[in-house]
Amino acid sequence: MHAMQYEFTLPADYDMGVIRSRVARVGHLLDDWDGLGVKTYLMRERGLHGSPVNQYGPFYLWHTVAGMNGFLWGGAFQGPVDDFGRPRIRQWTGLAFEEGTAAGSPAAFAVRRRQPVPDGVELAAFMADAAAETARLAAADGAVLAASAVDTGAWELVHFSLWEHGAPKAEGDVFQVLHLSEPGRGALPRGRQW
């Protein structure tokens, strides 16, 4: 599993209805994308759910590198680049994935928490704890799914979870889910990825 996210931070007075309309118009285009586990079309609005910014930030869980590369280099990614500019894309290697207690429910909110992997920690224990946290998040009331992944270039850990309600049992940046494409969700490996 590979996780990926890019973000477009928009002006404070930006009409976020433009983002909602865009997702309503194009969100379905990845509903059957080969190699894609899950794409969440995410948005934060300044002043709502603790957000200091207006932001559009899709988050992906890929079950094949070929699917991810096909999206990035096969033309589909050019649309957001043309509309918003070329963003920095974060990529993480999968640590764990779990279906949540509300796996059959629509996702309304997402929580993303990024944190550094501290110097001097025992990596095996730290990553095992991250995988255990993924299982804990997935077991919480209202969790649709949970995942964790690590960027070994920046030594950054990300926890990502989807929730059916607006009171997620996770810490981090809260996003509204505008659309969920999940053509290969069932192909994402469950549990620890090692």
PDB file of C-alpha atoms in Angstrom:
ATOM      1  CA  MET A   1       0.000   0.000   0.000  1.00  0.00           C
ATOM      2  CA  HIS A   2       1.133   3.517  -0.802  1.00  0.00           C
ATOM      3  CA  ALA A   3      -0.393   6.725   0.579  1.00  0.00           C
ATOM      4  CA  MET A   4      -0.308  10.014  -1.292  1.00  0.00           C
ATOM      5  CA  GLN A   5      -1.613  13.524  -0.719  1.00  0.00           C
ATOM      6  CA  TYR A   6      -1.311  16.946  -2.268  1.00  0.00           C
ATOM      7  CA  GLU A   7      -2.919  20.139  -1.037  1.00  0.00           C
ATOM      8  CA  PHE A   8      -3.984  23.410  -2.562  1.00  0.00           C
ATOM      9  CA  THR A   9      -4.218  26.161   0.066  1.00  0.00           C
ATOM     10  CA  LEU A  10      -6.625  28.797  -1.185  1.00  0.00           C
ATOM     11  CA  PRO A  11      -7.197  32.466  -0.255  1.00  0.00           C
ATOM     12  CA  ALA A  12      -9.170  33.203   2.905  1.00  0.00           C
ATOM     13  CA  ASP A  13     -12.040  34.691   0.866  1.00  0.00           C
ATOM     14  CA  TYR A  14     -12.089  31.885  -1.726  1.00  0.00           C
ATOM     15  CA  ASP A  15     -15.571  30.582  -2.592  1.00  0.00           C
ATOM     16  CA  MET A  16     -15.294  26.944  -1.467  1.00  0.00           C
ATOM     17  CA  GLY A  17     -18.456  26.258  -3.439  1.00  0.00           C
ATOM     18  CA  VAL A  18     -16.130  26.154  -6.456  1.00  0.00           C
ATOM     19  CA  ILE A  19     -14.368  23.129  -4.927  1.00  0.00           C
ATOM     20  CA  ARG A  20     -17.665  21.430  -4.120  1.00  0.00           C
ATOM     21  CA  SER A  21     -18.840  21.978  -7.719  1.00  0.00           C
ATOM     22  CA  ARG A  22     -15.549  20.706  -9.130  1.00  0.00           C
ATOM     23  CA  VAL A  23     -15.730  17.487  -7.089  1.00  0.00           C
ATOM     24  CA  ALA A  24     -19.409  16.994  -8.010  1.00  0.00           C
ATOM     25  CA  ARG A  25     -18.403  17.333 -11.676  1.00  0.00           C
ATOM     26  CA  VAL A  26     -15.220  15.193 -11.780  1.00  0.00           C
ATOM     27  CA  GLY A  27     -15.213  13.043  -8.615  1.00  0.00           C
ATOM     28  CA  HIS A  28     -16.682  10.023 -10.355  1.00  0.00           C
ATOM     29  CA  LEU A  29     -13.777   9.860 -12.841  1.00  0.00           C
ATOM     30  CA  LEU A  30     -11.671   7.760 -10.455  1.00  0.00           C
ATOM     31  CA  ASP A  31     -14.507   5.506  -9.280  1.00  0.00           C
ATOM     32  CA  ASP A  32     -13.080   2.666 -11.387  1.00  0.00           C
ATOM     33  CA  TRP A  33      -9.361   3.593 -11.576  1.00  0.00           C
ATOM     34  CA  ASP A  34      -7.178   0.489 -11.777  1.00  0.00           C
ATOM     35  CA  GLY A  35      -4.729   0.211  -8.867  1.00  0.00           C
ATOM     36  CA  LEU A  36      -6.550   2.747  -6.678  1.00  0.00           C
ATOM     37  CA  GLY A  37      -7.685   1.510  -3.293  1.00  0.00           C
ATOM     38  CA  VAL A  38      -9.303   4.708  -2.020  1.00  0.00           C
ATOM     39  CA  LYS A  39      -9.330   8.363  -3.038  1.00  0.00           C
ATOM     40  CA  THR A  40     -10.951  10.811  -0.662  1.00  0.00           C
ATOM     41  CA  TYR A  41     -11.773  14.231  -2.067  1.00  0.00           C
ATOM     42  CA  LEU A  42     -11.086  16.357   1.001  1.00  0.00           C
ATOM     43  CA  MET A  43     -11.724  19.986   1.859  1.00  0.00           C
ATOM     44  CA  ARG A  44     -11.068  22.209   4.858  1.00  0.00           C
ATOM     45  CA  GLU A  45     -12.811  25.535   5.327  1.00  0.00           C
ATOM     46  CA  ARG A  46     -11.299  28.334   7.349  1.00  0.00           C
ATOM     47  CA  GLY A  47     -13.069  28.641  10.698  1.00  0.00           C
ATOM     48  CA  LEU A  48     -14.814  25.255  10.513  1.00  0.00           C
ATOM     49  CA  HIS A  49     -13.669  22.229  12.537  1.00  0.00           C
ATOM     50  CA  GLY A  50     -10.605  24.155  13.740  1.00  0.00           C
ATOM     51  CA  SER A  51      -9.201  24.833  10.269  1.00  0.00           C
ATOM     52  CA  PRO A  52      -7.026  27.941   9.911  1.00  0.00           C
ATOM     53  CA  VAL A  53      -7.155  27.736   6.077  1.00  0.00           C
ATOM     54  CA  ASN A  54      -9.278  27.030   3.042  1.00  0.00           C
ATOM     55  CA  GLN A  55      -7.773  23.951   1.456  1.00  0.00           C
ATOM     56  CA  TYR A  56      -8.464  21.233  -1.086  1.00  0.00           C
ATOM     57  CA  GLY A  57      -6.372  18.152  -0.274  1.00  0.00           C
ATOM     58  CA  PRO A  58      -7.235  14.760  -1.834  1.00  0.00           C
ATOM     59  CA  PHE A  59      -5.770  11.736  -0.021  1.00  0.00           C
ATOM     60  CA  TYR A  60      -5.086   8.419  -1.777  1.00  0.00           C
ATOM     61  CA  LEU A  61      -4.391   4.841  -0.737  1.00  0.00           C
ATOM     62  CA  TRP A  62      -2.973   2.903  -3.706  1.00  0.00           C
ATOM     63  CA  HIS A  63      -2.674  -0.867  -3.883  1.00  0.00           C
ATOM     64  CA  THR A  64      -0.383  -0.732  -6.944  1.00  0.00           C
ATOM     65  CA  VAL A  65       2.432   1.619  -7.929  1.00  0.00           C
ATOM     66  CA  ALA A  66       1.346   1.215 -11.570  1.00  0.00           C
ATOM     67  CA  GLY A  67      -2.072   2.670 -10.694  1.00  0.00           C
ATOM     68  CA  MET A  68      -0.484   5.628  -8.905  1.00  0.00           C
ATOM     69  CA  ASN A  69       1.939   6.262 -11.766  1.00  0.00           C
ATOM     70  CA  GLY A  70      -0.862   5.941 -14.309  1.00  0.00           C
ATOM     71  CA  PHE A  71      -2.761   8.674 -12.461  1.00  0.00           C
ATOM     72  CA  LEU A  72       0.247  10.969 -12.102  1.00  0.00           C
ATOM     73  CA  TRP A  73       1.828  10.504 -15.539  1.00  0.00           C
ATOM     74  CA  GLY A  74      -1.076   9.290 -17.677  1.00  0.00           C
ATOM     75  CA  GLY A  75      -2.900  12.619 -17.904  1.00  0.00           C
ATOM     76  CA  ALA A  76      -5.505  12.557 -15.113  1.00  0.00           C
ATOM     77  CA  PHE A  77      -3.383  14.617 -12.702  1.00  0.00           C
ATOM     78  CA  GLN A  78      -2.937  17.355 -15.313  1.00  0.00           C
ATOM     79  CA  GLY A  79      -6.457  18.651 -14.581  1.00  0.00           C
ATOM     80  CA  PRO A  80      -5.732  19.815 -11.022  1.00  0.00           C
ATOM     81  CA  VAL A  81      -2.295  21.078 -12.127  1.00  0.00           C
ATOM     82  CA  ASP A  82      -3.896  23.189 -14.872  1.00  0.00           C
ATOM     83  CA  ASP A  83      -6.516  24.575 -12.487  1.00  0.00           C
ATOM     84  CA  PHE A  84      -4.444  25.183  -9.336  1.00  0.00           C
ATOM     85  CA  GLY A  85      -0.741  24.827 -10.209  1.00  0.00           C
ATOM     86  CA  ARG A  86       1.639  21.934  -9.614  1.00  0.00           C
ATOM     87  CA  PRO A  87       1.627  20.977  -5.924  1.00  0.00           C
ATOM     88  CA  ARG A  88       4.197  19.204  -3.831  1.00  0.00           C
ATOM     89  CA  ILE A  89       3.014  15.595  -3.519  1.00  0.00           C
ATOM     90  CA  ARG A  90       3.665  13.747  -0.272  1.00  0.00           C
ATOM     91  CA  GLN A  91       4.095   9.981  -0.525  1.00  0.00           C
ATOM     92  CA  TRP A  92       4.281   7.451   2.278  1.00  0.00           C
ATOM     93  CA  THR A  93       4.913   3.694   2.343  1.00  0.00           C
ATOM     94  CA  GLY A  94       2.093   1.754   3.976  1.00  0.00           C
ATOM     95  CA  LEU A  95       2.412   0.465   7.537  1.00  0.00           C
ATOM     96  CA  ALA A  96      -1.140  -0.687   8.285  1.00  0.00           C
ATOM     97  CA  PHE A  97      -4.697  -0.606   7.007  1.00  0.00           C
ATOM     98  CA  GLU A  98      -7.890  -1.601   8.805  1.00  0.00           C
ATOM     99  CA  GLU A  99     -11.581  -1.453   7.991  1.00  0.00           C
ATOM    100  CA  GLY A 100     -13.530   0.392  10.672  1.00  0.00           C
ATOM    101  CA  THR A 101     -16.535  -0.441  12.809  1.00  0.00           C
ATOM    102  CA  ALA A 102     -18.670   1.653  10.408  1.00  0.00           C
ATOM    103  CA  ALA A 103     -17.069   0.264   7.234  1.00  0.00           C
ATOM    104  CA  GLY A 104     -20.377   0.091   5.359  1.00  0.00           C
ATOM    105  CA  SER A 105     -21.318   3.705   6.103  1.00  0.00           C
ATOM    106  CA  PRO A 106     -20.601   6.763   3.969  1.00  0.00           C
ATOM    107  CA  ALA A 107     -17.581   8.777   5.106  1.00  0.00           C
ATOM    108  CA  ALA A 108     -18.399  12.357   6.115  1.00  0.00           C
ATOM    109  CA  PHE A 109     -15.106  13.429   7.710  1.00  0.00           C
ATOM    110  CA  ALA A 110     -11.433  12.523   7.553  1.00  0.00           C
ATOM    111  CA  VAL A 111      -8.642  13.103  10.051  1.00  0.00           C
ATOM    112  CA  ARG A 112      -5.001  13.290   9.047  1.00  0.00           C
ATOM    113  CA  ARG A 113      -2.222  13.496  11.623  1.00  0.00           C
ATOM    114  CA  ARG A 114       1.372  13.869  10.511  1.00  0.00           C
ATOM    115  CA  GLN A 115       4.207  13.558  13.003  1.00  0.00           C
ATOM    116  CA  PRO A 116       7.971  13.187  12.828  1.00  0.00           C
ATOM    117  CA  VAL A 117       9.602   9.864  13.608  1.00  0.00           C
ATOM    118  CA  PRO A 118      11.848  10.971  16.501  1.00  0.00           C
ATOM    119  CA  ASP A 119      15.597  10.443  16.380  1.00  0.00           C
ATOM    120  CA  GLY A 120      16.835   7.669  18.627  1.00  0.00           C
ATOM    121  CA  VAL A 121      13.664   5.558  18.678  1.00  0.00           C
ATOM    122  CA  GLU A 122      13.786   1.845  17.982  1.00  0.00           C
ATOM    123  CA  LEU A 123      12.187   1.812  14.529  1.00  0.00           C
ATOM    124  CA  ALA A 124      10.610  -1.649  14.807  1.00  0.00           C
ATOM    125  CA  ALA A 125       8.828  -0.744  18.050  1.00  0.00           C
ATOM    126  CA  PHE A 126       7.778   2.699  16.798  1.00  0.00           C
ATOM    127  CA  MET A 127       6.252   1.292  13.615  1.00  0.00           C
ATOM    128  CA  ALA A 128       4.547  -1.543  15.525  1.00  0.00           C
ATOM    129  CA  ASP A 129       2.982   1.114  17.779  1.00  0.00           C
ATOM    130  CA  ALA A 130       1.810   3.013  14.680  1.00  0.00           C
ATOM    131  CA  ALA A 131       0.172  -0.159  13.340  1.00  0.00           C
ATOM    132  CA  ALA A 132      -1.495  -0.721  16.735  1.00  0.00           C
ATOM    133  CA  GLU A 133      -2.795   2.871  16.660  1.00  0.00           C
ATOM    134  CA  THR A 134      -4.324   2.154  13.256  1.00  0.00           C
ATOM    135  CA  ALA A 135      -6.201  -0.813  14.730  1.00  0.00           C
ATOM    136  CA  ARG A 136      -7.316   1.311  17.703  1.00  0.00           C
ATOM    137  CA  LEU A 137      -8.673   4.039  15.407  1.00  0.00           C
ATOM    138  CA  ALA A 138     -10.525   1.494  13.255  1.00  0.00           C
ATOM    139  CA  ALA A 139     -12.160  -0.002  16.358  1.00  0.00           C
ATOM    140  CA  ALA A 140     -13.559   3.363  17.499  1.00  0.00           C
ATOM    141  CA  ASP A 141     -17.251   4.143  17.151  1.00  0.00           C
ATOM    142  CA  GLY A 142     -17.992   5.667  13.759  1.00  0.00           C
ATOM    143  CA  ALA A 143     -14.681   4.771  12.083  1.00  0.00           C
ATOM    144  CA  VAL A 144     -15.036   3.859   8.407  1.00  0.00           C
ATOM    145  CA  LEU A 145     -11.366   2.959   7.928  1.00  0.00           C
ATOM    146  CA  ALA A 146      -7.898   3.769   9.265  1.00  0.00           C
ATOM    147  CA  ALA A 147      -4.412   3.649   7.763  1.00  0.00           C
ATOM    148  CA  SER A 148      -0.874   4.576   8.695  1.00  0.00           C
ATOM    149  CA  ALA A 149       2.169   5.082   6.511  1.00  0.00           C
ATOM    150  CA  VAL A 150       5.708   6.480   6.728  1.00  0.00           C
ATOM    151  CA  ASP A 151       7.899   8.689   4.537  1.00  0.00           C
ATOM    152  CA  THR A 152      11.441   7.406   5.116  1.00  0.00           C
ATOM    153  CA  GLY A 153      12.965  10.375   3.282  1.00  0.00           C
ATOM    154  CA  ALA A 154      11.501  12.919   5.686  1.00  0.00           C
ATOM    155  CA  TRP A 155      10.966  10.384   8.527  1.00  0.00           C
ATOM    156  CA  GLU A 156       7.343  11.413   8.843  1.00  0.00           C
ATOM    157  CA  LEU A 157       4.481   9.199  10.011  1.00  0.00           C
ATOM    158  CA  VAL A 158       0.925   9.824   8.866  1.00  0.00           C
ATOM    159  CA  HIS A 159      -2.258   8.459  10.428  1.00  0.00           C
ATOM    160  CA  PHE A 160      -5.342   8.759   8.243  1.00  0.00           C
ATOM    161  CA  SER A 161      -8.902   7.831   9.187  1.00  0.00           C
ATOM    162  CA  LEU A 162     -12.393   8.248   7.764  1.00  0.00           C
ATOM    163  CA  TRP A 163     -15.473   8.801   9.946  1.00  0.00           C
ATOM    164  CA  GLU A 164     -19.205   8.615   9.425  1.00  0.00           C
ATOM    165  CA  HIS A 165     -19.860  11.502  11.831  1.00  0.00           C
ATOM    166  CA  GLY A 166     -18.469  14.899  12.755  1.00  0.00           C
ATOM    167  CA  ALA A 167     -17.035  13.803  16.103  1.00  0.00           C
ATOM    168  CA  PRO A 168     -14.058  11.645  15.089  1.00  0.00           C
ATOM    169  CA  LYS A 169     -12.133   9.851  17.814  1.00  0.00           C
ATOM    170  CA  ALA A 170      -8.785  10.917  16.345  1.00  0.00           C
ATOM    171  CA  GLU A 171      -6.456  13.877  16.680  1.00  0.00           C
ATOM    172  CA  GLY A 172      -5.253  15.871  13.698  1.00  0.00           C
ATOM    173  CA  ASP A 173      -6.469  18.025  10.838  1.00  0.00           C
ATOM    174  CA  VAL A 174     -10.183  17.490  10.171  1.00  0.00           C
ATOM    175  CA  PHE A 175     -11.418  17.501   6.569  1.00  0.00           C
ATOM    176  CA  GLN A 176     -14.870  17.241   5.046  1.00  0.00           C
ATOM    177  CA  VAL A 177     -15.208  14.313   2.638  1.00  0.00           C
ATOM    178  CA  LEU A 178     -16.824  15.528  -0.583  1.00  0.00           C
ATOM    179  CA  HIS A 179     -16.583  12.230  -2.490  1.00  0.00           C
ATOM    180  CA  LEU A 180     -15.070   8.801  -1.989  1.00  0.00           C
ATOM    181  CA  SER A 181     -13.758   6.719  -4.888  1.00  0.00           C
ATOM    182  CA  GLU A 182     -12.932   3.198  -3.721  1.00  0.00           C
ATOM    183  CA  PRO A 183     -12.539   0.877  -6.701  1.00  0.00           C
ATOM    184  CA  GLY A 184      -9.846  -1.283  -5.085  1.00  0.00           C
ATOM    185  CA  ARG A 185     -10.611  -0.866  -1.407  1.00  0.00           C
ATOM    186  CA  GLY A 186     -11.008  -4.622  -1.058  1.00  0.00           C
ATOM    187  CA  ALA A 187      -7.522  -5.133  -2.533  1.00  0.00           C
ATOM    188  CA  LEU A 188      -5.796  -3.049   0.149  1.00  0.00           C
ATOM    189  CA  PRO A 189      -3.934  -5.461   2.444  1.00  0.00           C
ATOM    190  CA  ARG A 190      -5.358  -5.578   5.984  1.00  0.00           C
ATOM    191  CA  GLY A 191      -3.318  -5.253   9.151  1.00  0.00           C
ATOM    192  CA  ARG A 192       0.422  -4.683   9.404  1.00  0.00           C
ATOM    193  CA  GLN A 193       2.186  -4.422   6.090  1.00  0.00           C
ATOM    194  CA  TRP A 194       5.292  -6.364   7.166  1.00  0.00           C
TER     195      TRP A 194
END
